[in-house]
Amino acid sequence: MQVQRLFEKVNNRNLLIELPESFINHQVEVIVLTVDDEKLKSRRPHPAIAGKIQICGDIFESTPESYWDLPR
């Protein structure tokens, strides 16, 4: 099975697409879907841990490499 995926802006009710030559003399299925901007779901912590975490110190600064205890 071959797939060709296109994202096109629709300006009127007609849309013309050019297919690869390998599609010639084959039956094809055409599915047209609207692409909507997905709204990001607000993430929430599990109720069992919500409000129980304390942030101590700077969480954005990296720990010095000497603390990593990595083999050299």
Short mmCIF file of C-alpha atoms in Angstrom, two decimals, residues 60-68:
data_model
loop_
_atom_site.label_atom_id
_atom_site.label_comp_id
_atom_site.label_asym_id
_atom_site.label_seq_id
_atom_site.Cartn_x
_atom_site.Cartn_y
_atom_site.Cartn_z
CA PHE A 60 16.49 25.31 36.63
CA GLU A 61 20.22 25.36 37.40
CA SER A 62 22.05 22.15 36.53
CA THR A 63 23.81 20.12 39.19
CA PRO A 64 27.59 20.31 38.84
CA GLU A 65 29.05 17.43 36.83
CA SER A 66 31.16 16.38 39.83
CA TYR A 67 27.92 15.40 41.65
CA TRP A 68 26.81 13.01 38.92
#
